[in-house]
Short mmCIF file of C-alpha atoms in Angstrom, two decimals:
data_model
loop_
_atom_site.label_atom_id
_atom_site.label_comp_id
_atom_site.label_asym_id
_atom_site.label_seq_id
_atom_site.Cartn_x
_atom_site.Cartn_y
_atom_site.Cartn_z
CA UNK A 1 161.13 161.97 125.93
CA UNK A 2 162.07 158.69 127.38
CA UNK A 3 161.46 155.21 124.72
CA UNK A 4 158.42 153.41 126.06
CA UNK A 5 159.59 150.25 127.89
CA UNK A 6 155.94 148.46 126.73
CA UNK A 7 156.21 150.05 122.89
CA UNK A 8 151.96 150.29 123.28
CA UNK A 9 152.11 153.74 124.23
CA UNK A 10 149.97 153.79 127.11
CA UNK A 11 149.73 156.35 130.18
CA UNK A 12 151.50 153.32 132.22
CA UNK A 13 154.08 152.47 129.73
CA UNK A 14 157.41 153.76 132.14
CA UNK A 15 155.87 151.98 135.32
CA UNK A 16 158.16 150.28 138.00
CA UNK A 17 155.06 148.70 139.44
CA UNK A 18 155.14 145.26 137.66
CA UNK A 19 158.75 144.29 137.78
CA UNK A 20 158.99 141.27 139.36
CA UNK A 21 155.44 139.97 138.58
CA UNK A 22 154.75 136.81 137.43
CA UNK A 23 152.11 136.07 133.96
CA UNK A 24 151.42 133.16 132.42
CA UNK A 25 150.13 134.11 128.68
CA UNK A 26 148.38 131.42 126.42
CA UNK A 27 147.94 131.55 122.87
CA UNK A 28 145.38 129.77 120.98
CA UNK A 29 144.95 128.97 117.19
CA UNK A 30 144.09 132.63 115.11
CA UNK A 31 145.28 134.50 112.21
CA UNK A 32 145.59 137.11 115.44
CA UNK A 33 148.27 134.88 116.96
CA UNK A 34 151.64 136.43 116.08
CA UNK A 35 150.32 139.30 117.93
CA UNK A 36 150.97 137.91 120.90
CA UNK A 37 154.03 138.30 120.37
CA UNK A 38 153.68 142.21 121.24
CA UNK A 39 151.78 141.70 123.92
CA UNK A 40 155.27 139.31 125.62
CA UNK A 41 157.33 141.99 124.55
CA UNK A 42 155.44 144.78 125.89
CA UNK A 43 155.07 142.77 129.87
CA UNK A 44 158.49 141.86 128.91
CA UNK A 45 159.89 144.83 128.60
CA UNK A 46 158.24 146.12 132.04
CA UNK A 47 160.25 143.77 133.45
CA UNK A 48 157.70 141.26 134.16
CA UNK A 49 158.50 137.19 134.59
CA UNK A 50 156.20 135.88 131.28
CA UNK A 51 155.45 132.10 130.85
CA UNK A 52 153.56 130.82 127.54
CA UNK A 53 151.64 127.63 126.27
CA UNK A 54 151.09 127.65 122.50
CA UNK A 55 148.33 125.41 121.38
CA UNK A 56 148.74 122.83 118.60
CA UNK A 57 146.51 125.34 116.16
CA UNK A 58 148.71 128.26 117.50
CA UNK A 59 151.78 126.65 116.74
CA UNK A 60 150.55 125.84 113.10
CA UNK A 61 151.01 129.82 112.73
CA UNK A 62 153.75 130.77 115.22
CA UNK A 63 156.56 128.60 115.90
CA UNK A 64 157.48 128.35 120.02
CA UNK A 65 161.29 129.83 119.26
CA UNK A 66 159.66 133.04 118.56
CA UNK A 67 158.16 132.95 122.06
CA UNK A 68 161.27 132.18 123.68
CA UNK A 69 163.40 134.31 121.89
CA UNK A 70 161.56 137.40 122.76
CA UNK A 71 162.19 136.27 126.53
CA UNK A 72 159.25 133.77 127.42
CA UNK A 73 160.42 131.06 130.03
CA UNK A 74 159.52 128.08 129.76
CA UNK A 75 157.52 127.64 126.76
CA UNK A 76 154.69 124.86 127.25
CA UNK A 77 153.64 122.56 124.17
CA UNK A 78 151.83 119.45 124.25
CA UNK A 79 150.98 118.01 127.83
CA UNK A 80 153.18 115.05 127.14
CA UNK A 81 156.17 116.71 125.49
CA UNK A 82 159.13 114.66 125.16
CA UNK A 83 161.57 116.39 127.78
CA UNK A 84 158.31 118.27 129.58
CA UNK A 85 157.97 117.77 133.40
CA UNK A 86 155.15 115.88 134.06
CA UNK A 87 153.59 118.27 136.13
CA UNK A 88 153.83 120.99 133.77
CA UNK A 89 150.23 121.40 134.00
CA UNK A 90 150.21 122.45 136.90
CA UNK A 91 153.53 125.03 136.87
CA UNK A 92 151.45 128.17 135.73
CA UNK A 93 149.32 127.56 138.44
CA UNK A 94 152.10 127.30 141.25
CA UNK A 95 153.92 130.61 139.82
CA UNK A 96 151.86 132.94 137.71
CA UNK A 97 149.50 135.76 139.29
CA UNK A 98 147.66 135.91 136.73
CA UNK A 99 146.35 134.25 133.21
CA UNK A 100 146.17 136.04 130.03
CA UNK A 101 145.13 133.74 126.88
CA UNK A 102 145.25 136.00 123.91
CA UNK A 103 143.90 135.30 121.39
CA UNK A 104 141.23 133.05 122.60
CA UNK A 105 139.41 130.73 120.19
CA UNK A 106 135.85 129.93 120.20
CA UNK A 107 137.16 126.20 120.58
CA UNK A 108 139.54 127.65 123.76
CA UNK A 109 136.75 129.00 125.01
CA UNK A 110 134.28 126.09 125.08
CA UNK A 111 137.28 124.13 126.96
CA UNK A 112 137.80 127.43 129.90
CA UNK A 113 133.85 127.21 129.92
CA UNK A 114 133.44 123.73 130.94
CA UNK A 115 136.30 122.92 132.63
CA UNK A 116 137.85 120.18 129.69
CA UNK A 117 141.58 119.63 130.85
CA UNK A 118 142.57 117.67 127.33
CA UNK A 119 145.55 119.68 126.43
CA UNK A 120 147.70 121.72 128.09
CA UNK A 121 146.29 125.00 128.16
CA UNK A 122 143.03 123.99 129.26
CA UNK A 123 144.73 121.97 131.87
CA UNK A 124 146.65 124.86 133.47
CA UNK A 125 143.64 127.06 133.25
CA UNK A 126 141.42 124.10 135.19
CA UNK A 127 144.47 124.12 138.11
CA UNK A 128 144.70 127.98 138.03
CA UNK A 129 143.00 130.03 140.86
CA UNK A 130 144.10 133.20 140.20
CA UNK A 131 142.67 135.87 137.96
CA UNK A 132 142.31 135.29 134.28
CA UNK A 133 141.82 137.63 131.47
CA UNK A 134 140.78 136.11 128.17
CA UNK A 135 140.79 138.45 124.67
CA UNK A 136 138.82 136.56 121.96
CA UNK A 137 139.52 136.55 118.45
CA UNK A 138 137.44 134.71 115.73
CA UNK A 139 135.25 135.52 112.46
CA UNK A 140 132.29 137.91 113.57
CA UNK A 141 129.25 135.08 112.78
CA UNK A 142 131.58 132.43 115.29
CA UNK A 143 131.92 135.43 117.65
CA UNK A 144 127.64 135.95 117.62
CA UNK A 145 126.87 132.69 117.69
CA UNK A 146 124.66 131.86 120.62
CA UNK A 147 126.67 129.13 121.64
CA UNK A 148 129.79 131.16 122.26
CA UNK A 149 127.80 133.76 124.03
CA UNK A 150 127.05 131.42 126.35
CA UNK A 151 130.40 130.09 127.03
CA UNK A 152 131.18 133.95 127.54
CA UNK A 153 128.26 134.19 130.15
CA UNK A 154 129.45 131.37 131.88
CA UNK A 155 133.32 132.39 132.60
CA UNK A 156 131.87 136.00 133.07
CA UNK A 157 129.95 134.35 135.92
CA UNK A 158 132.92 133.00 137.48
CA UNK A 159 135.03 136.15 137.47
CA UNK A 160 136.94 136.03 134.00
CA UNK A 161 138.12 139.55 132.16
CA UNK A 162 136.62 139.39 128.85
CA UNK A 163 138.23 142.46 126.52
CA UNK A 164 135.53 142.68 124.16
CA UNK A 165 136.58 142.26 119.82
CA UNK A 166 136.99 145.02 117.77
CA UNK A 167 134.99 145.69 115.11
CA UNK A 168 136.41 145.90 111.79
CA UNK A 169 137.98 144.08 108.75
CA UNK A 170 139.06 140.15 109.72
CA UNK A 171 141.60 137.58 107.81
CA UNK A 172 138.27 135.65 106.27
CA UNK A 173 137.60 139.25 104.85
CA UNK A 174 134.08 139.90 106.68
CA UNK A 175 132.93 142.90 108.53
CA UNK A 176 131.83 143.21 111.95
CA UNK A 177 132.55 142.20 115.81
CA UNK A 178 135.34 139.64 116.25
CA UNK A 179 139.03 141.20 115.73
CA UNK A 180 141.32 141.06 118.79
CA UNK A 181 140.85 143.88 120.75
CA UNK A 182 143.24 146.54 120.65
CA UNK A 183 146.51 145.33 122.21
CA UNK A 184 146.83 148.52 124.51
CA UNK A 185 143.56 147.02 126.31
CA UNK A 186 144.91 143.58 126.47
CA UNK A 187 148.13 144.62 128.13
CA UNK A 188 146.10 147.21 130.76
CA UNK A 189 143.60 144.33 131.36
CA UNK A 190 146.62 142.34 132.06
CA UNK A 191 147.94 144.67 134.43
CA UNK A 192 144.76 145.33 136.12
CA UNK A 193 144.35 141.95 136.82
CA UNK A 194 147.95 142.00 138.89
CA UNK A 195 147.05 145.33 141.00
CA UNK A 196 145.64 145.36 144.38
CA UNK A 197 141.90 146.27 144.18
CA UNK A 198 142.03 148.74 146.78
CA UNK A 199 139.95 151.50 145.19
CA UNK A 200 137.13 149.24 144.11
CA UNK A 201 133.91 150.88 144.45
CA UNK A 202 135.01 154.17 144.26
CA UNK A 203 134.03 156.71 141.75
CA UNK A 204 136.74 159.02 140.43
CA UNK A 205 136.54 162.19 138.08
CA UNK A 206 139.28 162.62 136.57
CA UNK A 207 140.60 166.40 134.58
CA UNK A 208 143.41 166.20 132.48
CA UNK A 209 145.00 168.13 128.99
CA UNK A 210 144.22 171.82 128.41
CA UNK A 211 141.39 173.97 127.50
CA UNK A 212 141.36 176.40 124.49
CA UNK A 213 139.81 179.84 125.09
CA UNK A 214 138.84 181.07 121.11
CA UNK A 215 139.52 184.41 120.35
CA UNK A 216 138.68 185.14 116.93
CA UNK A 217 137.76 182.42 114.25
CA UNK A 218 140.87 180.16 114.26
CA UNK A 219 143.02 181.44 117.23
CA UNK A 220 143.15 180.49 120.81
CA UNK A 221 144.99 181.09 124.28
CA UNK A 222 146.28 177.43 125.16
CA UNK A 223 149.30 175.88 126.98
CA UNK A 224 150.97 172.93 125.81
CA UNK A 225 149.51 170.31 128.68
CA UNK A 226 149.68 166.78 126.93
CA UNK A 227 147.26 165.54 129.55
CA UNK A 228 149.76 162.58 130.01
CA UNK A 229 149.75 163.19 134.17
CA UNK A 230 145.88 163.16 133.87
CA UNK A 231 145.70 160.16 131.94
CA UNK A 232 147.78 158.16 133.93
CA UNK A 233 146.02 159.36 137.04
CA UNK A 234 142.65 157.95 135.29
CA UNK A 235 144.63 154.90 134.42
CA UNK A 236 146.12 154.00 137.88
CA UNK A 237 142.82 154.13 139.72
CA UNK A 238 141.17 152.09 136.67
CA UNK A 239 144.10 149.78 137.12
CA UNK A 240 143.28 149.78 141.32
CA UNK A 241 139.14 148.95 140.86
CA UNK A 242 137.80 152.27 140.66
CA UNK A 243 135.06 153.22 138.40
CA UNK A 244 136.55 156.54 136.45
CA UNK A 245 135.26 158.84 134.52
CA UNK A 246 138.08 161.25 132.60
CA UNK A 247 137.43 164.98 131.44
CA UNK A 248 140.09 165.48 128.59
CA UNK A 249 140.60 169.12 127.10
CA UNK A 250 141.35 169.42 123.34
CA UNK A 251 144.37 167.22 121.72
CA UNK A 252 144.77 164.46 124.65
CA UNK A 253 145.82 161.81 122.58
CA UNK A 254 146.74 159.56 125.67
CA UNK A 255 145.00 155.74 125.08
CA UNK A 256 142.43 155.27 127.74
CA UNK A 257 140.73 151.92 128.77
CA UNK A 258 137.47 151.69 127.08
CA UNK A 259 135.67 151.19 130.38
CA UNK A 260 136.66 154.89 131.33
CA UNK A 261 134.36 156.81 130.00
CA UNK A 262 135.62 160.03 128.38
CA UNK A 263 134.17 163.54 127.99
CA UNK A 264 135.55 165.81 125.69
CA UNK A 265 136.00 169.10 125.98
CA UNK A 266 137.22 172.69 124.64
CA UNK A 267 137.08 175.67 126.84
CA UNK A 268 137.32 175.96 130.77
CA UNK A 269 133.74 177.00 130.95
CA UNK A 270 133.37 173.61 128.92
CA UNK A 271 134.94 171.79 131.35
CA UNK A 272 133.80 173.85 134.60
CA UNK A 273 130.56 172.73 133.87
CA UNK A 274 131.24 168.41 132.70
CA UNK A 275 132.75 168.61 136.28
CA UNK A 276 130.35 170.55 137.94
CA UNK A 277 127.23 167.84 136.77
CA UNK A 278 129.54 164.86 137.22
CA UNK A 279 131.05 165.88 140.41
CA UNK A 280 128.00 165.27 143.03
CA UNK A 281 127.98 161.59 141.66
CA UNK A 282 131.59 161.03 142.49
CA UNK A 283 134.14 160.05 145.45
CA UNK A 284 137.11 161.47 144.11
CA UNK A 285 137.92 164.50 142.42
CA UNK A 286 141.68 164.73 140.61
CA UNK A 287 141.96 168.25 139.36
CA UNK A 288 144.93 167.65 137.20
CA UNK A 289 143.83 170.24 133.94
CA UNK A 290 146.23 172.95 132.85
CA UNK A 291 143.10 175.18 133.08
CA UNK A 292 143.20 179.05 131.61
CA UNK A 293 142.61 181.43 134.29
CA UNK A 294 141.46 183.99 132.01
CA UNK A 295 139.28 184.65 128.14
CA UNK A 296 140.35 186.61 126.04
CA UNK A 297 137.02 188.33 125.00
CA UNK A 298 136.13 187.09 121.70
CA UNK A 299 136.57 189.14 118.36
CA UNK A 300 133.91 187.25 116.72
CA UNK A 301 133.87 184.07 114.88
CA UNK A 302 136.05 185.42 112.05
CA UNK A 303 139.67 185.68 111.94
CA UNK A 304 140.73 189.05 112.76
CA UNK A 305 143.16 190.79 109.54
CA UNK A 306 146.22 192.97 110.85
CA UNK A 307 143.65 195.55 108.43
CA UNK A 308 141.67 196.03 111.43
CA UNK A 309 144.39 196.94 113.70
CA UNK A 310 146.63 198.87 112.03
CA UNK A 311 147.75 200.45 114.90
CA UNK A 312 148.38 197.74 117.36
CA UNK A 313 146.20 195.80 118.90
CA UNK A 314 145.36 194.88 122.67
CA UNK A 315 143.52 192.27 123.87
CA UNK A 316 140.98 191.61 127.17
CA UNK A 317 140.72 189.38 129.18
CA UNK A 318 138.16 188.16 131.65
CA UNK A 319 138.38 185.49 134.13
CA UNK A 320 137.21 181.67 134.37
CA UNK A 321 135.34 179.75 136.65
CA UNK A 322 138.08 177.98 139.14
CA UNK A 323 137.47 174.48 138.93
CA UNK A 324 139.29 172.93 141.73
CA UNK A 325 138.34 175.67 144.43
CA UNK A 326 134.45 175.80 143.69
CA UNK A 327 133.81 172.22 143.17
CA UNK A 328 135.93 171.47 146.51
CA UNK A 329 134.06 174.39 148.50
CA UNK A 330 131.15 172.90 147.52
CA UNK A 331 131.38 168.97 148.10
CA UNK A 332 129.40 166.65 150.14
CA UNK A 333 131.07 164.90 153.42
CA UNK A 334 133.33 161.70 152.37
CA UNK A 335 134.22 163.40 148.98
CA UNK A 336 138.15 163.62 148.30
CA UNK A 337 139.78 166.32 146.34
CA UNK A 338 143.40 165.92 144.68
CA UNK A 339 144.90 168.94 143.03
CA UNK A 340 147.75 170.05 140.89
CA UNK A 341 149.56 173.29 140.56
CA UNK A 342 151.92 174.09 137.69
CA UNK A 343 154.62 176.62 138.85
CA UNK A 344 157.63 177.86 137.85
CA UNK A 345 160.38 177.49 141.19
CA UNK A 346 164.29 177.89 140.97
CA UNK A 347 164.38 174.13 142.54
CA UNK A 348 162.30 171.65 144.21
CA UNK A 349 162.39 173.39 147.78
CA UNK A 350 160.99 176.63 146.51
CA UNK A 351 157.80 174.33 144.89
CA UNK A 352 157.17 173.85 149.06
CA UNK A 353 155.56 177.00 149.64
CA UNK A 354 153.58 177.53 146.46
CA UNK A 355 151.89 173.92 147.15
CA UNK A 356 151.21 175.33 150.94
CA UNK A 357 149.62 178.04 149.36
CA UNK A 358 147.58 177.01 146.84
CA UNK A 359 146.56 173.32 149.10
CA UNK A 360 144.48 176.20 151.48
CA UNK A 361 143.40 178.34 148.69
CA UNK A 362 141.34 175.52 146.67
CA UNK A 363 140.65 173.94 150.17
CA UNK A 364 141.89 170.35 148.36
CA UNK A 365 143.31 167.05 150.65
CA UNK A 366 146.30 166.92 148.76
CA UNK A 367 148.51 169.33 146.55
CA UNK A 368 150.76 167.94 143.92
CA UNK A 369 153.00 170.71 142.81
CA UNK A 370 155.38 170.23 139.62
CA UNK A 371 157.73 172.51 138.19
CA UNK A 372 156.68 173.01 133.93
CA UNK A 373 160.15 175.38 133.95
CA UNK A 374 162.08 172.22 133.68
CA UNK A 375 162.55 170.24 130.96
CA UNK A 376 162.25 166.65 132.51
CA UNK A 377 158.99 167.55 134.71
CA UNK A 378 155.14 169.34 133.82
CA UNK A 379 154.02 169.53 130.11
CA UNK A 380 155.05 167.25 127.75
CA UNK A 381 157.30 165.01 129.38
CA UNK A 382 157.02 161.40 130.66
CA UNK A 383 158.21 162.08 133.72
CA UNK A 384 157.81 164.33 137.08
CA UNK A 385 159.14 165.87 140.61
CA UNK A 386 156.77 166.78 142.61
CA UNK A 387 156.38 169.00 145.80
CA UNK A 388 153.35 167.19 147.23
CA UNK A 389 151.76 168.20 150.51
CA UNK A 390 148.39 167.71 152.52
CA UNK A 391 145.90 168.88 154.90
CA UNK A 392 147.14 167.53 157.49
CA UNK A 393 150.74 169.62 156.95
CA UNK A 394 152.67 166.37 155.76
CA UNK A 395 154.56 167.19 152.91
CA UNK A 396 157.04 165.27 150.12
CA UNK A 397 159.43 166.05 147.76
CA UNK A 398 159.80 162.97 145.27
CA UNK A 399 162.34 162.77 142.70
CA UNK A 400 162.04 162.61 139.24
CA UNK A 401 160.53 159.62 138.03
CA UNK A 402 157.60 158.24 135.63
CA UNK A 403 154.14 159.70 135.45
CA UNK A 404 153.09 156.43 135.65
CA UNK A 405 154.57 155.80 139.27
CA UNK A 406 153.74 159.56 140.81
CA UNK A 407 150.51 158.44 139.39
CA UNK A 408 149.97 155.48 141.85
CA UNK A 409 151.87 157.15 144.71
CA UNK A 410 149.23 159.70 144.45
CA UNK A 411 146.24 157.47 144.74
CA UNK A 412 147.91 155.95 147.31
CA UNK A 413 148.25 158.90 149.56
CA UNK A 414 144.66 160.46 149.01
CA UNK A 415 143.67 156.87 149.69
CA UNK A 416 145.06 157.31 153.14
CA UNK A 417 144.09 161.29 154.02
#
């Protein structure tokens, strides 16, 4: 398994889509500040262009070196820095495509709010017309107060990407609302905020992982789906504007933006029938679950002793609802279906056929085939091929390359059938 390039362990972690872009990330006075840090490492390491301004309480906890060590270029301090061009207040405004300030201080936020342009950070916001994500981080009583509520109404109003705090433990040792969010939500917020919005407005259910058919009181009939396509499926269209909802099987472990809302699941009648009352609400349906065809029929609910078979034993097994073919027979006009097929082919060309197949068989707009007999490609890895065709008869081999990126490719071309 390839090392993840943003070391947050996302679904969009081994991405191509961001190199090149440009962030500028600003850092305000918090115990939460050194994380930060992370968060330039992790764009960093996507091979994203990452500006910084540290504020004067910032810089009382993290020193500017650090930032430019880890690869942040330039570094802004003070607005009139000995050295500092005189129109560095405006620089971030001129270059960046977007504007992260994490953490934000109740203090930062009164100054974003109302437009004060007094130091530098506040200045560059004030001159920046792009979009801006801002992740506050103060004690939970600062974080309820009314006033700061209403500074959070205000940039809401205008556009701004609040990530909520986390609840939990802070430095002043209280409870409650006001840690910095998780830093996996920070960096996707970040990202979402340099992706076209091209799938805004759409609804998009989402399958992913595998189902577990029980058999007796502790065993099942599984595969070993990680739900990692799925995920990263969810995650691209979040990423492009769409309004997702994911169905995960049992042990998807895959770190999902809280706005997706997640159902889980066991069995494929379990998830037959979350799809089934989801699906009339939604615009896009990506079947990517590594679904059991077949039950064994149950030996009860406890575990069956070798004492009750001593003879051998043979199982049944009866078949499950198909998910992709009855909930695509059965949509409504405008409604798009995406679906997967995991085969087993001798090479890439012989994964042609099979998608042909199966495309007309589950009636779907587009057929992304993968081969799970290799070890670089299906379950478990971070990367895919894929044999991809459509309704239309265009088909596509890709080569082997990030989940991530056959991900947005994917959206992409049911965007367009």
């Amino acid at each position: 398994m390839s090392e993840s390039k943003s070391g947050l362990n996302t679904p969009f972690d081994q991405s191509t889509r961001y190199e090149r872009k440009r962030l500028h990330l600003g850092v305000c006075g918090s115990v939460a500040c050194y994380k930060a840090a992370d968060l330039l490492r992790a764009w960093t390491g996507m091979g994203m262009h990452v500006s910084a301004t540290l504020t004067p309480g910032a810089r009382r906890f993290v020193a500017p070196l650090l930032f430019e060590s880890l690869g942040a270029a330039p570094v802004y301090e003070d607005m009139f820095s000995q050295g500092q061009d005189v129109f560095s207040h405006l620089e971030p405004g001129q270059h960046a495509q977007a504007l992260v300030v994490a953490p934000a201080s109740a203090d930062a936020l009164f100054r974003l709010a109302h437009g004060a342009a007094g130091d530098m950070l506040a200045a560059q916001a004030l001159a920046f017309d792009g979009p801006m994500v801002i992740a506050p981080a103060m004690n939970p009583r600062m974080w309820a107060n009314p006033a700061t509520q209403a500074n959070i109404d205000i940039l809401r109003q205008r556009g701004v990407r609040i990530v909520i705090p986390a609840c939990g433990g802070t430095a002043c040792g209280e409870q409650g609302e006001g840690r910095l969010a998780p830093l996996h939500d920070i960096f996707l917020a970040a990202l979402r905020a340099l992706s076209p919005q091209d799938m805004a407005g759409k609804r998009v259910m989402v399958t992913l992982g595998p189902t577990r058919e029980a058999w007796d009181g502790v065993r099942f009939w599984s595969n070993p789906s990680s739900g990692l396509m799925g995920a990263a499926l969810a995650v691209a269209a979040w990423l492009r504007g769409a309004e997702v909802t994911a169905i995960c099987g049992p042990g998807v472990r895959a770190r999902l933006p809280r706005e997706i809302a997640r159902h889980d699941v066991v069995s494929a009648r379990d998830m037959f029938q979350a799809a089934a009352d989801l699906w009339p609400g939604m615009d896009m349906g990506m079947f990517t679950a590594a679904v059991a065809d077949f039950s064994p029929q149950p030996f009860g609910p406890r575990k069956f002793k070798k004492a009750d078979a001593p003879d051998g034993l043979t199982v049944a097994f009866t078949p499950n609802p198909d998910i992709l073919r009855t909930l695509s027979e059965g949509r409504k006009p405008g409604q798009k279906v995406l679906g997967f097929a995991a085969e087993t082919a001798a090479d890439m060309q012989a994964l042609l056929p099979l998608a042909h197949a199966k495309l007309q068989g589950k009636k779907a707009d587009v057929l992304a085939a993968n081969r799970v007999n290799a070890t670089d490609s299906g379950f478990g890895a971070v990367t895919n091929s894929m044999a991809v065709v459509d309704a239309t008869g265009h088909e596509e081999i890709w080569p082997n390359q990030s989940k991530a990126d056959v991900a947005w490719e994917l959206c992409s071309w049911l965007l367009r059938s």
